[in-house]
GROMACS .gro file of C-alpha atoms in nm:
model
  190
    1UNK     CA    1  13.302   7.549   8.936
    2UNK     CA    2  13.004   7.742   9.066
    3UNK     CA    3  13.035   7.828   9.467
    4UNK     CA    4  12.787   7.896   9.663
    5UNK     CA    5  12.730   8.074   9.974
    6UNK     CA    6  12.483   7.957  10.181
    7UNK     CA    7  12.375   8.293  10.389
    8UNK     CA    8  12.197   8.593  10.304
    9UNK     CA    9  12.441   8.801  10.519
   10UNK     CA   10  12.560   9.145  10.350
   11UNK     CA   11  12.921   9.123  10.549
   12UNK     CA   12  12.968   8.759  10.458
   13UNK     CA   13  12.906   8.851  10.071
   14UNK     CA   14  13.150   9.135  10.121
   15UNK     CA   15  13.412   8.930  10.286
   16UNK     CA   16  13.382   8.605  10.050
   17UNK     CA   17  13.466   8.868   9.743
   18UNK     CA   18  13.824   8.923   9.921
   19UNK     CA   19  13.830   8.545   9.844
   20UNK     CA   20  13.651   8.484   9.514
   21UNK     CA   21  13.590   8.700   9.227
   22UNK     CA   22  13.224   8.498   9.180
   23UNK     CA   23  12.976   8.345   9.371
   24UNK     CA   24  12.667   8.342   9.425
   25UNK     CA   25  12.395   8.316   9.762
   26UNK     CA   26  12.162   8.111   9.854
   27UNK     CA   27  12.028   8.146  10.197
   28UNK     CA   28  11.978   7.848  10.382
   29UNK     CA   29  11.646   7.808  10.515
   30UNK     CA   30  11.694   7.539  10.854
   31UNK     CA   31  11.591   7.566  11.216
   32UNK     CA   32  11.898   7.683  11.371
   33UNK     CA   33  11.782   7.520  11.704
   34UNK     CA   34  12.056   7.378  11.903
   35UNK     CA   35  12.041   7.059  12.075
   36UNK     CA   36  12.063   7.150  12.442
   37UNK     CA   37  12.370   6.936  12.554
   38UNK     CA   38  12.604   7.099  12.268
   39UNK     CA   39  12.904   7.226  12.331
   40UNK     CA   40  12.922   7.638  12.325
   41UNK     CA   41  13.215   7.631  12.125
   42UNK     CA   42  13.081   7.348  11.891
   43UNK     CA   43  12.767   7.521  11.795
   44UNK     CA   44  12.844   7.791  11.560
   45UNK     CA   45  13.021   7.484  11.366
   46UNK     CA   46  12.691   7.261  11.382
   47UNK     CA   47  12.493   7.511  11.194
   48UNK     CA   48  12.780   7.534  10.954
   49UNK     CA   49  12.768   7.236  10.827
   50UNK     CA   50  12.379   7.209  10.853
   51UNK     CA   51  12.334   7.524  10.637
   52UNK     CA   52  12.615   7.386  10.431
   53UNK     CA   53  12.457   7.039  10.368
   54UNK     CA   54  12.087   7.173  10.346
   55UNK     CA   55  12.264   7.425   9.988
   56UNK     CA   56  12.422   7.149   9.882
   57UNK     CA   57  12.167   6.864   9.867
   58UNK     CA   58  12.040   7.061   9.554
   59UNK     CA   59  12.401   7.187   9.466
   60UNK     CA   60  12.602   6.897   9.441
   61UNK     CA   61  12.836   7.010   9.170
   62UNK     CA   62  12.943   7.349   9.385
   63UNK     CA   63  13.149   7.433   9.610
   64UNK     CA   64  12.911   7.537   9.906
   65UNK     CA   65  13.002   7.725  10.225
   66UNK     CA   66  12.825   7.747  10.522
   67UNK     CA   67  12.893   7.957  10.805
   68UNK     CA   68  12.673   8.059  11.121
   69UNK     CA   69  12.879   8.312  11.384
   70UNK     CA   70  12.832   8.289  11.798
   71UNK     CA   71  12.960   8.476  12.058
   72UNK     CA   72  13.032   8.325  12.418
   73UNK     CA   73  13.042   8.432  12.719
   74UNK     CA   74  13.064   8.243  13.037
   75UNK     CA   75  12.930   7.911  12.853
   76UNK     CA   76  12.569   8.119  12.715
   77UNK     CA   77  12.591   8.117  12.364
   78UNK     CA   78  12.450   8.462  12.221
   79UNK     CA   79  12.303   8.427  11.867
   80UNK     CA   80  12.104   8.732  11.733
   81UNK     CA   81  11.893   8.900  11.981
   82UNK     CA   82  11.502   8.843  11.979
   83UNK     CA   83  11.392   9.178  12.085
   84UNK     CA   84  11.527   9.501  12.219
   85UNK     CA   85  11.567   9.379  12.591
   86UNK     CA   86  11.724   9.101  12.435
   87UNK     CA   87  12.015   9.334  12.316
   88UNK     CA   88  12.015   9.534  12.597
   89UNK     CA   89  12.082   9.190  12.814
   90UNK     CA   90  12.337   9.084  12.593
   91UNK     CA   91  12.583   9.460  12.586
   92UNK     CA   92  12.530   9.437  12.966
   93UNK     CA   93  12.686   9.127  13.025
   94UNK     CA   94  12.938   9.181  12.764
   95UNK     CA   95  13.047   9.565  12.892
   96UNK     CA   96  13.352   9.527  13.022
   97UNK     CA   97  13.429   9.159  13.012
   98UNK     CA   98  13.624   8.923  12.761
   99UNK     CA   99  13.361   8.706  12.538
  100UNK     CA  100  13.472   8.491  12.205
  101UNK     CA  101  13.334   8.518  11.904
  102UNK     CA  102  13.317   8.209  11.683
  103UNK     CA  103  13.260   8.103  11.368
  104UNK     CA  104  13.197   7.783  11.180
  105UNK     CA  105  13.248   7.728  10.837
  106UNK     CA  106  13.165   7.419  10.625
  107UNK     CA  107  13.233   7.365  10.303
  108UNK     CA  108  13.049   7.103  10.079
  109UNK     CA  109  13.130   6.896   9.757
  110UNK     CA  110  12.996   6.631   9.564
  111UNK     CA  111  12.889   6.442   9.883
  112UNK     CA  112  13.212   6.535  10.052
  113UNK     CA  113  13.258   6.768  10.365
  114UNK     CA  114  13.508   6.949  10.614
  115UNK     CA  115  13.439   7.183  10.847
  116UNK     CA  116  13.610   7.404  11.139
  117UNK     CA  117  13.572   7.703  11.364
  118UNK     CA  118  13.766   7.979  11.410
  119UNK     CA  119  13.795   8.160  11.757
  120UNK     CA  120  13.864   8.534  11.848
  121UNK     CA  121  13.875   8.730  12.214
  122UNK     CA  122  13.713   8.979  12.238
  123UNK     CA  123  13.681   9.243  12.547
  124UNK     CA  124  13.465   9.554  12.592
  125UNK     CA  125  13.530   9.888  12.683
  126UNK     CA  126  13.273   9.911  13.024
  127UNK     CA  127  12.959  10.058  12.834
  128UNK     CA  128  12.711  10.354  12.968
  129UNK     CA  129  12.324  10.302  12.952
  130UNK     CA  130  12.329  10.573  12.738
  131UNK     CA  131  12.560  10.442  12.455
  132UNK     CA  132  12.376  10.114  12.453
  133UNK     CA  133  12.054  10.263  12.420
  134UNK     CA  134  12.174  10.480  12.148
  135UNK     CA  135  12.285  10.177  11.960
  136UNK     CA  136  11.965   9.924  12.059
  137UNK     CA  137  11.783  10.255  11.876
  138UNK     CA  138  11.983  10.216  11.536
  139UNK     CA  139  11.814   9.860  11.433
  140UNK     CA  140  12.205   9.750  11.423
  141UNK     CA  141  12.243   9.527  11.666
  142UNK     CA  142  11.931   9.290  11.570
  143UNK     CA  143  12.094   9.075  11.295
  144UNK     CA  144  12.366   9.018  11.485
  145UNK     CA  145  12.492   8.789  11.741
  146UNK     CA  146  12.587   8.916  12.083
  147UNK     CA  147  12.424   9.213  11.968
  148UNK     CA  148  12.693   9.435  11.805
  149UNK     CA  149  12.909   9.440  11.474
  150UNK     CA  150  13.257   9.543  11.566
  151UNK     CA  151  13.209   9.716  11.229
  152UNK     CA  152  12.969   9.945  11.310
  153UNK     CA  153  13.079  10.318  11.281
  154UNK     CA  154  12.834  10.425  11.543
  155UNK     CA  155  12.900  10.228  11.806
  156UNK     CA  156  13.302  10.177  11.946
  157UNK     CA  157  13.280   9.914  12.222
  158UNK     CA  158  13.605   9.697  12.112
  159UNK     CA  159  13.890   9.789  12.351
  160UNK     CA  160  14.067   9.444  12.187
  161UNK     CA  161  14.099   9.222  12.029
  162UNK     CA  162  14.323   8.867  11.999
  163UNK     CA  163  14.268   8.672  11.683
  164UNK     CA  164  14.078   8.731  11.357
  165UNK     CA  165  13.919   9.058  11.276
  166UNK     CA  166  13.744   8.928  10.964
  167UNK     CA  167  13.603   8.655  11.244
  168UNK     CA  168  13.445   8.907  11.433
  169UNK     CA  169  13.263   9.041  11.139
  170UNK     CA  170  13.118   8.678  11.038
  171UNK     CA  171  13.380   8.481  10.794
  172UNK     CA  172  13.753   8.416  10.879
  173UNK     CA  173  13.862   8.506  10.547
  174UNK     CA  174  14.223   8.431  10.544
  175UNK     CA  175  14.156   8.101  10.716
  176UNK     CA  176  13.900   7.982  10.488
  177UNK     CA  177  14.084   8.097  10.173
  178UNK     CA  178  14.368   7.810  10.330
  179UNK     CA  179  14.112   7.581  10.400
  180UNK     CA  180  13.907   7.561  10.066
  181UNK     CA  181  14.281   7.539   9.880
  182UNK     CA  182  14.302   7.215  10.094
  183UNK     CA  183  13.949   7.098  10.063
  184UNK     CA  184  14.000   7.128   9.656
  185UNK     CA  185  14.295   6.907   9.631
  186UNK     CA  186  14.111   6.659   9.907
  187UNK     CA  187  13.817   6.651   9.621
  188UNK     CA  188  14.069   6.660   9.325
  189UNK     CA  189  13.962   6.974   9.185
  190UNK     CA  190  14.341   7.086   9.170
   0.00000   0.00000   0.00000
């Protein structure tokens, strides 16, 4: 069975190979617009499964997974930021606070579906203006929502943590290795 990972996302694709040996990507190309009633901790989920579905109209016969990551804070949901102020707004609000990080994941097959988010605390270390500045300068924080990657060598603003690393980074691995197990026997693929 061919999967298929709907995002063009260098930590996903490094993550998924914990799980699988082969895949391969496919970015999905949708407007990641959220309705403006959802749900903070529904949205990351939403775009799941619309990334998901989008891969799989094509790709009936694979396995797809979908994913989108969000991090929360006070009910705003931060995706990626749009610009430089954008980032700087974002580390502000986060320095020193607890925020979530979520991520949905849906997974696709021959017209059927599941999907589910995973949750993770997060809280910051209170940042200086000159450490976020520093960072905002790197280019890292652009592709990435709330504006960091816990990963990053260069920039150390995680004081802790209560859930999922691998969640943080974009993909709950050990979750979604559980859940596609179940979604196979579901679709009678084992």
């Amino acid at each position: 069975m061919e999967i298929i990972l709907a995002s063009a996302s260098p930590r996903r694709q490094e993550l998924l190979g914990y799980v699988f040996k082969s895949f391969v990507c496919k970015p999905a190309n949708v407007d990641e617009t959220l309705p403006e009633n959802i749900m903070p901790m529904e949205s990351a989920e939403m775009l799941a499964v619309k990334k998901a579905k989008f891969i799989a109209n094509e790709n009936s016969d694979a396995l797809v997974i979908g994913c989108d990551t969000v991090v929360i804070y006070e009910n705003e949901i931060f995706g990626k930021p749009t610009d430089e102020m954008d980032a700087k707004r974002m580390l502000e609000m986060l320095s020193g606070k607890t925020h979530y990080v979520v991520t949905g994941v849906a997974l696709f097959y021959k017209g059927k579906s599941v999907s589910f988010s995973e949750r993770t605390s997060v809280k910051f270390y209170n940042l200086t203006e000159c450490e976020m500045l520093d960072y905002i300068a790197t280019g890292q924080p652009m592709d990435k929502a709330g504006a960091y990657g816990i990963q990053d060598k260069n920039f150390l603003p995680v004081k802790s943590i209560e859930g999922d690393y691998f969640n943080i980074v974009g993909l709950p691995i050990a979750r979604l290795k559980r859940e596609v197990e179940s979604f196979l026997i579901y679709v009678g693929v084992r």
